[in-house]
Amino acid sequence: MVLWHPPDAPWLKLNTDDAFSTSTMEAGEGGLVRGSDGGLLRAFCAPIAASSSFEAELLALIRGFEMAMELSTHIWIELDSAALVTLLSSGQLGAADFRHHMALIRSMTSQRHVRFSHIYREGNRAIDFLAGRGFRPLPLLTMIQSLRLGI
């Protein structure tokens, strides 16, 4: 069983995800920032313009990181994209198509204590839900109720 675990203080944990349809080229992003007690500090979901799932992952990470930076200098980024975690951990900028996004992320992380880790999709269900809702966001009350039910 894969579970999400809160970070130790003083860390915040940022989880982000994307949803991308290759047939319609629609993309959505979602993310949560939670504290060491597991409490929700920030959440987002929205449609985004992206050319691929990987770009959508990067854009979701950038938006979530901007929110987390307002709250702490100790940010643990946990993603269900093993490829992105590997790239972020390597110090490389990756493919030319995404270097501007990666350079921005590198710049954002340079003044903070940042950890990167992978979590399987099963442990990232709430964020997966938010990213899917990014295509067509639900009313806020419906979304909160769905998150509480773990859908």
mmCIF file with all atom_site columns, C-alpha atoms in Angstrom:
data_model
loop_
_atom_site.group_PDB
_atom_site.id
_atom_site.type_symbol
_atom_site.label_atom_id
_atom_site.label_alt_id
_atom_site.label_comp_id
_atom_site.label_asym_id
_atom_site.label_entity_id
_atom_site.label_seq_id
_atom_site.pdbx_PDB_ins_code
_atom_site.Cartn_x
_atom_site.Cartn_y
_atom_site.Cartn_z
_atom_site.occupancy
_atom_site.B_iso_or_equiv
_atom_site.pdbx_formal_charge
_atom_site.auth_seq_id
_atom_site.auth_comp_id
_atom_site.auth_asym_id
_atom_site.auth_atom_id
_atom_site.pdbx_PDB_model_num
ATOM 1   C CA . MET A 1 1   ? 0.000   0.000  0.000   1.00 0.00 ? 1   MET A CA 1
ATOM 2   C CA . VAL A 1 2   ? 1.411   3.382  -1.056  1.00 0.00 ? 2   VAL A CA 1
ATOM 3   C CA . LEU A 1 3   ? 0.683   6.261  1.307   1.00 0.00 ? 3   LEU A CA 1
ATOM 4   C CA . TRP A 1 4   ? 1.502   9.951  1.434   1.00 0.00 ? 4   TRP A CA 1
ATOM 5   C CA . HIS A 1 5   ? 3.509   10.957 4.507   1.00 0.00 ? 5   HIS A CA 1
ATOM 6   C CA . PRO A 1 6   ? 3.892   14.474 5.932   1.00 0.00 ? 6   PRO A CA 1
ATOM 7   C CA . PRO A 1 7   ? 7.361   16.010 6.069   1.00 0.00 ? 7   PRO A CA 1
ATOM 8   C CA . ASP A 1 8   ? 9.296   16.656 9.265   1.00 0.00 ? 8   ASP A CA 1
ATOM 9   C CA . ALA A 1 9   ? 9.291   20.269 10.495  1.00 0.00 ? 9   ALA A CA 1
ATOM 10  C CA . PRO A 1 10  ? 10.365  22.792 9.252   1.00 0.00 ? 10  PRO A CA 1
ATOM 11  C CA . TRP A 1 11  ? 9.715   21.295 5.808   1.00 0.00 ? 11  TRP A CA 1
ATOM 12  C CA . LEU A 1 12  ? 6.604   21.784 3.668   1.00 0.00 ? 12  LEU A CA 1
ATOM 13  C CA . LYS A 1 13  ? 5.667   19.174 1.125   1.00 0.00 ? 13  LYS A CA 1
ATOM 14  C CA . LEU A 1 14  ? 4.578   20.145 -2.369  1.00 0.00 ? 14  LEU A CA 1
ATOM 15  C CA . ASN A 1 15  ? 2.870   17.553 -4.551  1.00 0.00 ? 15  ASN A CA 1
ATOM 16  C CA . THR A 1 16  ? 1.913   18.457 -8.113  1.00 0.00 ? 16  THR A CA 1
ATOM 17  C CA . ASP A 1 17  ? 0.607   16.578 -11.126 1.00 0.00 ? 17  ASP A CA 1
ATOM 18  C CA . ASP A 1 18  ? -0.696  17.089 -14.615 1.00 0.00 ? 18  ASP A CA 1
ATOM 19  C CA . ALA A 1 19  ? -3.423  15.662 -16.799 1.00 0.00 ? 19  ALA A CA 1
ATOM 20  C CA . PHE A 1 20  ? -2.879  15.730 -20.544 1.00 0.00 ? 20  PHE A CA 1
ATOM 21  C CA . SER A 1 21  ? -4.988  14.520 -23.453 1.00 0.00 ? 21  SER A CA 1
ATOM 22  C CA . THR A 1 22  ? -3.042  13.771 -26.616 1.00 0.00 ? 22  THR A CA 1
ATOM 23  C CA . SER A 1 23  ? -6.269  13.611 -28.635 1.00 0.00 ? 23  SER A CA 1
ATOM 24  C CA . THR A 1 24  ? -7.546  17.070 -27.659 1.00 0.00 ? 24  THR A CA 1
ATOM 25  C CA . MET A 1 25  ? -4.247  18.637 -26.521 1.00 0.00 ? 25  MET A CA 1
ATOM 26  C CA . GLU A 1 26  ? -6.034  19.811 -23.367 1.00 0.00 ? 26  GLU A CA 1
ATOM 27  C CA . ALA A 1 27  ? -4.024  19.961 -20.163 1.00 0.00 ? 27  ALA A CA 1
ATOM 28  C CA . GLY A 1 28  ? -4.766  20.482 -16.514 1.00 0.00 ? 28  GLY A CA 1
ATOM 29  C CA . GLU A 1 29  ? -2.590  21.040 -13.481 1.00 0.00 ? 29  GLU A CA 1
ATOM 30  C CA . GLY A 1 30  ? -3.103  20.488 -9.797  1.00 0.00 ? 30  GLY A CA 1
ATOM 31  C CA . GLY A 1 31  ? -1.174  20.659 -6.591  1.00 0.00 ? 31  GLY A CA 1
ATOM 32  C CA . LEU A 1 32  ? -1.181  20.770 -2.818  1.00 0.00 ? 32  LEU A CA 1
ATOM 33  C CA . VAL A 1 33  ? 1.180   22.330 -0.291  1.00 0.00 ? 33  VAL A CA 1
ATOM 34  C CA . ARG A 1 34  ? 0.957   20.700 3.130   1.00 0.00 ? 34  ARG A CA 1
ATOM 35  C CA . GLY A 1 35  ? 2.741   21.293 6.412   1.00 0.00 ? 35  GLY A CA 1
ATOM 36  C CA . SER A 1 36  ? 4.497   18.942 8.810   1.00 0.00 ? 36  SER A CA 1
ATOM 37  C CA . ASP A 1 37  ? 1.168   18.152 10.497  1.00 0.00 ? 37  ASP A CA 1
ATOM 38  C CA . GLY A 1 38  ? -0.271  17.119 7.101   1.00 0.00 ? 38  GLY A CA 1
ATOM 39  C CA . GLY A 1 39  ? -2.568  20.138 7.085   1.00 0.00 ? 39  GLY A CA 1
ATOM 40  C CA . LEU A 1 40  ? -3.456  21.791 3.805   1.00 0.00 ? 40  LEU A CA 1
ATOM 41  C CA . LEU A 1 41  ? -1.778  25.176 3.292   1.00 0.00 ? 41  LEU A CA 1
ATOM 42  C CA . ARG A 1 42  ? -2.388  25.823 -0.419  1.00 0.00 ? 42  ARG A CA 1
ATOM 43  C CA . ALA A 1 43  ? -4.184  24.039 -3.268  1.00 0.00 ? 43  ALA A CA 1
ATOM 44  C CA . PHE A 1 44  ? -4.718  24.719 -6.946  1.00 0.00 ? 44  PHE A CA 1
ATOM 45  C CA . CYS A 1 45  ? -6.131  23.255 -10.125 1.00 0.00 ? 45  CYS A CA 1
ATOM 46  C CA . ALA A 1 46  ? -6.510  24.934 -13.477 1.00 0.00 ? 46  ALA A CA 1
ATOM 47  C CA . PRO A 1 47  ? -6.443  24.350 -17.202 1.00 0.00 ? 47  PRO A CA 1
ATOM 48  C CA . ILE A 1 48  ? -3.069  25.129 -18.775 1.00 0.00 ? 48  ILE A CA 1
ATOM 49  C CA . ALA A 1 49  ? -1.582  25.423 -22.253 1.00 0.00 ? 49  ALA A CA 1
ATOM 50  C CA . ALA A 1 50  ? 1.049   22.732 -22.758 1.00 0.00 ? 50  ALA A CA 1
ATOM 51  C CA . SER A 1 51  ? 2.410   20.837 -25.744 1.00 0.00 ? 51  SER A CA 1
ATOM 52  C CA . SER A 1 52  ? 2.988   17.565 -23.851 1.00 0.00 ? 52  SER A CA 1
ATOM 53  C CA . SER A 1 53  ? 2.409   15.818 -20.560 1.00 0.00 ? 53  SER A CA 1
ATOM 54  C CA . PHE A 1 54  ? 5.999   16.528 -19.545 1.00 0.00 ? 54  PHE A CA 1
ATOM 55  C CA . GLU A 1 55  ? 5.590   20.260 -20.148 1.00 0.00 ? 55  GLU A CA 1
ATOM 56  C CA . ALA A 1 56  ? 2.330   20.187 -18.180 1.00 0.00 ? 56  ALA A CA 1
ATOM 57  C CA . GLU A 1 57  ? 4.214   18.497 -15.294 1.00 0.00 ? 57  GLU A CA 1
ATOM 58  C CA . LEU A 1 58  ? 6.804   21.282 -15.362 1.00 0.00 ? 58  LEU A CA 1
ATOM 59  C CA . LEU A 1 59  ? 4.182   24.037 -15.428 1.00 0.00 ? 59  LEU A CA 1
ATOM 60  C CA . ALA A 1 60  ? 2.305   22.480 -12.506 1.00 0.00 ? 60  ALA A CA 1
ATOM 61  C CA . LEU A 1 61  ? 5.558   22.264 -10.552 1.00 0.00 ? 61  LEU A CA 1
ATOM 62  C CA . ILE A 1 62  ? 6.373   25.926 -11.251 1.00 0.00 ? 62  ILE A CA 1
ATOM 63  C CA . ARG A 1 63  ? 2.944   27.104 -10.079 1.00 0.00 ? 63  ARG A CA 1
ATOM 64  C CA . GLY A 1 64  ? 3.070   24.956 -6.947  1.00 0.00 ? 64  GLY A CA 1
ATOM 65  C CA . PHE A 1 65  ? 6.630   25.984 -6.145  1.00 0.00 ? 65  PHE A CA 1
ATOM 66  C CA . GLU A 1 66  ? 5.655   29.658 -6.382  1.00 0.00 ? 66  GLU A CA 1
ATOM 67  C CA . MET A 1 67  ? 2.950   29.024 -3.777  1.00 0.00 ? 67  MET A CA 1
ATOM 68  C CA . ALA A 1 68  ? 5.257   27.039 -1.498  1.00 0.00 ? 68  ALA A CA 1
ATOM 69  C CA . MET A 1 69  ? 7.971   29.726 -1.673  1.00 0.00 ? 69  MET A CA 1
ATOM 70  C CA . GLU A 1 70  ? 5.558   32.186 -0.039  1.00 0.00 ? 70  GLU A CA 1
ATOM 71  C CA . LEU A 1 71  ? 5.412   29.926 3.014   1.00 0.00 ? 71  LEU A CA 1
ATOM 72  C CA . SER A 1 72  ? 8.862   28.430 3.622   1.00 0.00 ? 72  SER A CA 1
ATOM 73  C CA . THR A 1 73  ? 12.479  28.118 2.560   1.00 0.00 ? 73  THR A CA 1
ATOM 74  C CA . HIS A 1 74  ? 12.380  24.326 3.211   1.00 0.00 ? 74  HIS A CA 1
ATOM 75  C CA . ILE A 1 75  ? 10.356  22.695 0.442   1.00 0.00 ? 75  ILE A CA 1
ATOM 76  C CA . TRP A 1 76  ? 10.106  18.988 -0.259  1.00 0.00 ? 76  TRP A CA 1
ATOM 77  C CA . ILE A 1 77  ? 8.854   18.379 -3.794  1.00 0.00 ? 77  ILE A CA 1
ATOM 78  C CA . GLU A 1 78  ? 7.240   14.983 -4.276  1.00 0.00 ? 78  GLU A CA 1
ATOM 79  C CA . LEU A 1 79  ? 6.084   13.972 -7.753  1.00 0.00 ? 79  LEU A CA 1
ATOM 80  C CA . ASP A 1 80  ? 4.672   10.873 -9.398  1.00 0.00 ? 80  ASP A CA 1
ATOM 81  C CA . SER A 1 81  ? 6.823   11.459 -12.492 1.00 0.00 ? 81  SER A CA 1
ATOM 82  C CA . ALA A 1 82  ? 9.993   9.449  -11.895 1.00 0.00 ? 82  ALA A CA 1
ATOM 83  C CA . ALA A 1 83  ? 11.517  10.941 -15.062 1.00 0.00 ? 83  ALA A CA 1
ATOM 84  C CA . LEU A 1 84  ? 11.047  14.488 -13.786 1.00 0.00 ? 84  LEU A CA 1
ATOM 85  C CA . VAL A 1 85  ? 12.409  13.639 -10.324 1.00 0.00 ? 85  VAL A CA 1
ATOM 86  C CA . THR A 1 86  ? 15.492  12.123 -11.971 1.00 0.00 ? 86  THR A CA 1
ATOM 87  C CA . LEU A 1 87  ? 15.989  15.202 -14.152 1.00 0.00 ? 87  LEU A CA 1
ATOM 88  C CA . LEU A 1 88  ? 15.522  17.609 -11.236 1.00 0.00 ? 88  LEU A CA 1
ATOM 89  C CA . SER A 1 89  ? 17.940  15.621 -9.067  1.00 0.00 ? 89  SER A CA 1
ATOM 90  C CA . SER A 1 90  ? 20.583  15.448 -11.811 1.00 0.00 ? 90  SER A CA 1
ATOM 91  C CA . GLY A 1 91  ? 21.251  19.177 -12.126 1.00 0.00 ? 91  GLY A CA 1
ATOM 92  C CA . GLN A 1 92  ? 20.763  18.927 -15.907 1.00 0.00 ? 92  GLN A CA 1
ATOM 93  C CA . LEU A 1 93  ? 18.377  21.101 -17.923 1.00 0.00 ? 93  LEU A CA 1
ATOM 94  C CA . GLY A 1 94  ? 17.024  18.337 -20.156 1.00 0.00 ? 94  GLY A CA 1
ATOM 95  C CA . ALA A 1 95  ? 15.638  18.620 -23.670 1.00 0.00 ? 95  ALA A CA 1
ATOM 96  C CA . ALA A 1 96  ? 15.845  21.947 -25.498 1.00 0.00 ? 96  ALA A CA 1
ATOM 97  C CA . ASP A 1 97  ? 12.035  22.250 -25.613 1.00 0.00 ? 97  ASP A CA 1
ATOM 98  C CA . PHE A 1 98  ? 11.866  22.513 -21.823 1.00 0.00 ? 98  PHE A CA 1
ATOM 99  C CA . ARG A 1 99  ? 15.120  24.211 -20.868 1.00 0.00 ? 99  ARG A CA 1
ATOM 100 C CA . HIS A 1 100 ? 13.460  27.556 -20.171 1.00 0.00 ? 100 HIS A CA 1
ATOM 101 C CA . HIS A 1 101 ? 11.120  25.864 -17.664 1.00 0.00 ? 101 HIS A CA 1
ATOM 102 C CA . MET A 1 102 ? 14.006  23.931 -16.112 1.00 0.00 ? 102 MET A CA 1
ATOM 103 C CA . ALA A 1 103 ? 16.157  27.067 -15.881 1.00 0.00 ? 103 ALA A CA 1
ATOM 104 C CA . LEU A 1 104 ? 13.322  28.834 -14.063 1.00 0.00 ? 104 LEU A CA 1
ATOM 105 C CA . ILE A 1 105 ? 12.952  25.918 -11.630 1.00 0.00 ? 105 ILE A CA 1
ATOM 106 C CA . ARG A 1 106 ? 16.736  25.880 -11.026 1.00 0.00 ? 106 ARG A CA 1
ATOM 107 C CA . SER A 1 107 ? 16.633  29.601 -10.302 1.00 0.00 ? 107 SER A CA 1
ATOM 108 C CA . MET A 1 108 ? 13.716  29.180 -7.894  1.00 0.00 ? 108 MET A CA 1
ATOM 109 C CA . THR A 1 109 ? 15.418  26.369 -5.985  1.00 0.00 ? 109 THR A CA 1
ATOM 110 C CA . SER A 1 110 ? 18.801  28.087 -5.685  1.00 0.00 ? 110 SER A CA 1
ATOM 111 C CA . GLN A 1 111 ? 17.868  30.197 -2.647  1.00 0.00 ? 111 GLN A CA 1
ATOM 112 C CA . ARG A 1 112 ? 16.015  27.455 -0.773  1.00 0.00 ? 112 ARG A CA 1
ATOM 113 C CA . HIS A 1 113 ? 16.476  24.082 0.824   1.00 0.00 ? 113 HIS A CA 1
ATOM 114 C CA . VAL A 1 114 ? 14.780  21.722 -1.626  1.00 0.00 ? 114 VAL A CA 1
ATOM 115 C CA . ARG A 1 115 ? 14.357  17.945 -1.710  1.00 0.00 ? 115 ARG A CA 1
ATOM 116 C CA . PHE A 1 116 ? 12.977  15.953 -4.616  1.00 0.00 ? 116 PHE A CA 1
ATOM 117 C CA . SER A 1 117 ? 11.373  12.545 -4.291  1.00 0.00 ? 117 SER A CA 1
ATOM 118 C CA . HIS A 1 118 ? 9.127   10.194 -6.213  1.00 0.00 ? 118 HIS A CA 1
ATOM 119 C CA . ILE A 1 119 ? 5.766   8.908  -5.012  1.00 0.00 ? 119 ILE A CA 1
ATOM 120 C CA . TYR A 1 120 ? 3.694   6.370  -6.902  1.00 0.00 ? 120 TYR A CA 1
ATOM 121 C CA . ARG A 1 121 ? 0.415   7.588  -8.355  1.00 0.00 ? 121 ARG A CA 1
ATOM 122 C CA . GLU A 1 122 ? -1.515  5.630  -5.719  1.00 0.00 ? 122 GLU A CA 1
ATOM 123 C CA . GLY A 1 123 ? 0.040   7.803  -3.013  1.00 0.00 ? 123 GLY A CA 1
ATOM 124 C CA . ASN A 1 124 ? -0.646  10.954 -5.002  1.00 0.00 ? 124 ASN A CA 1
ATOM 125 C CA . ARG A 1 125 ? -4.405  10.452 -5.501  1.00 0.00 ? 125 ARG A CA 1
ATOM 126 C CA . ALA A 1 126 ? -5.558  13.845 -4.237  1.00 0.00 ? 126 ALA A CA 1
ATOM 127 C CA . ILE A 1 127 ? -3.214  15.665 -6.610  1.00 0.00 ? 127 ILE A CA 1
ATOM 128 C CA . ASP A 1 128 ? -4.105  13.341 -9.488  1.00 0.00 ? 128 ASP A CA 1
ATOM 129 C CA . PHE A 1 129 ? -7.749  14.272 -8.824  1.00 0.00 ? 129 PHE A CA 1
ATOM 130 C CA . LEU A 1 130 ? -6.956  17.999 -8.847  1.00 0.00 ? 130 LEU A CA 1
ATOM 131 C CA . ALA A 1 131 ? -4.971  17.762 -12.082 1.00 0.00 ? 131 ALA A CA 1
ATOM 132 C CA . GLY A 1 132 ? -7.852  15.928 -13.751 1.00 0.00 ? 132 GLY A CA 1
ATOM 133 C CA . ARG A 1 133 ? -10.228 18.623 -12.545 1.00 0.00 ? 133 ARG A CA 1
ATOM 134 C CA . GLY A 1 134 ? -7.933  21.192 -14.140 1.00 0.00 ? 134 GLY A CA 1
ATOM 135 C CA . PHE A 1 135 ? -9.494  20.318 -17.505 1.00 0.00 ? 135 PHE A CA 1
ATOM 136 C CA . ARG A 1 136 ? -12.871 21.509 -16.254 1.00 0.00 ? 136 ARG A CA 1
ATOM 137 C CA . PRO A 1 137 ? -12.688 22.781 -12.675 1.00 0.00 ? 137 PRO A CA 1
ATOM 138 C CA . LEU A 1 138 ? -15.497 21.836 -10.284 1.00 0.00 ? 138 LEU A CA 1
ATOM 139 C CA . PRO A 1 139 ? -17.170 24.302 -7.941  1.00 0.00 ? 139 PRO A CA 1
ATOM 140 C CA . LEU A 1 140 ? -14.969 24.727 -4.849  1.00 0.00 ? 140 LEU A CA 1
ATOM 141 C CA . LEU A 1 141 ? -17.383 23.073 -2.383  1.00 0.00 ? 141 LEU A CA 1
ATOM 142 C CA . THR A 1 142 ? -17.746 19.980 -4.592  1.00 0.00 ? 142 THR A CA 1
ATOM 143 C CA . MET A 1 143 ? -13.967 19.765 -4.936  1.00 0.00 ? 143 MET A CA 1
ATOM 144 C CA . ILE A 1 144 ? -13.392 20.008 -1.167  1.00 0.00 ? 144 ILE A CA 1
ATOM 145 C CA . GLN A 1 145 ? -15.968 17.298 -0.496  1.00 0.00 ? 145 GLN A CA 1
ATOM 146 C CA . SER A 1 146 ? -14.376 15.032 -3.116  1.00 0.00 ? 146 SER A CA 1
ATOM 147 C CA . LEU A 1 147 ? -10.905 15.539 -1.618  1.00 0.00 ? 147 LEU A CA 1
ATOM 148 C CA . ARG A 1 148 ? -12.193 14.637 1.848   1.00 0.00 ? 148 ARG A CA 1
ATOM 149 C CA . LEU A 1 149 ? -13.650 11.419 0.446   1.00 0.00 ? 149 LEU A CA 1
ATOM 150 C CA . GLY A 1 150 ? -10.312 10.608 -1.183  1.00 0.00 ? 150 GLY A CA 1
ATOM 151 C CA . ILE A 1 151 ? -11.743 10.368 -4.686  1.00 0.00 ? 151 ILE A CA 1
#
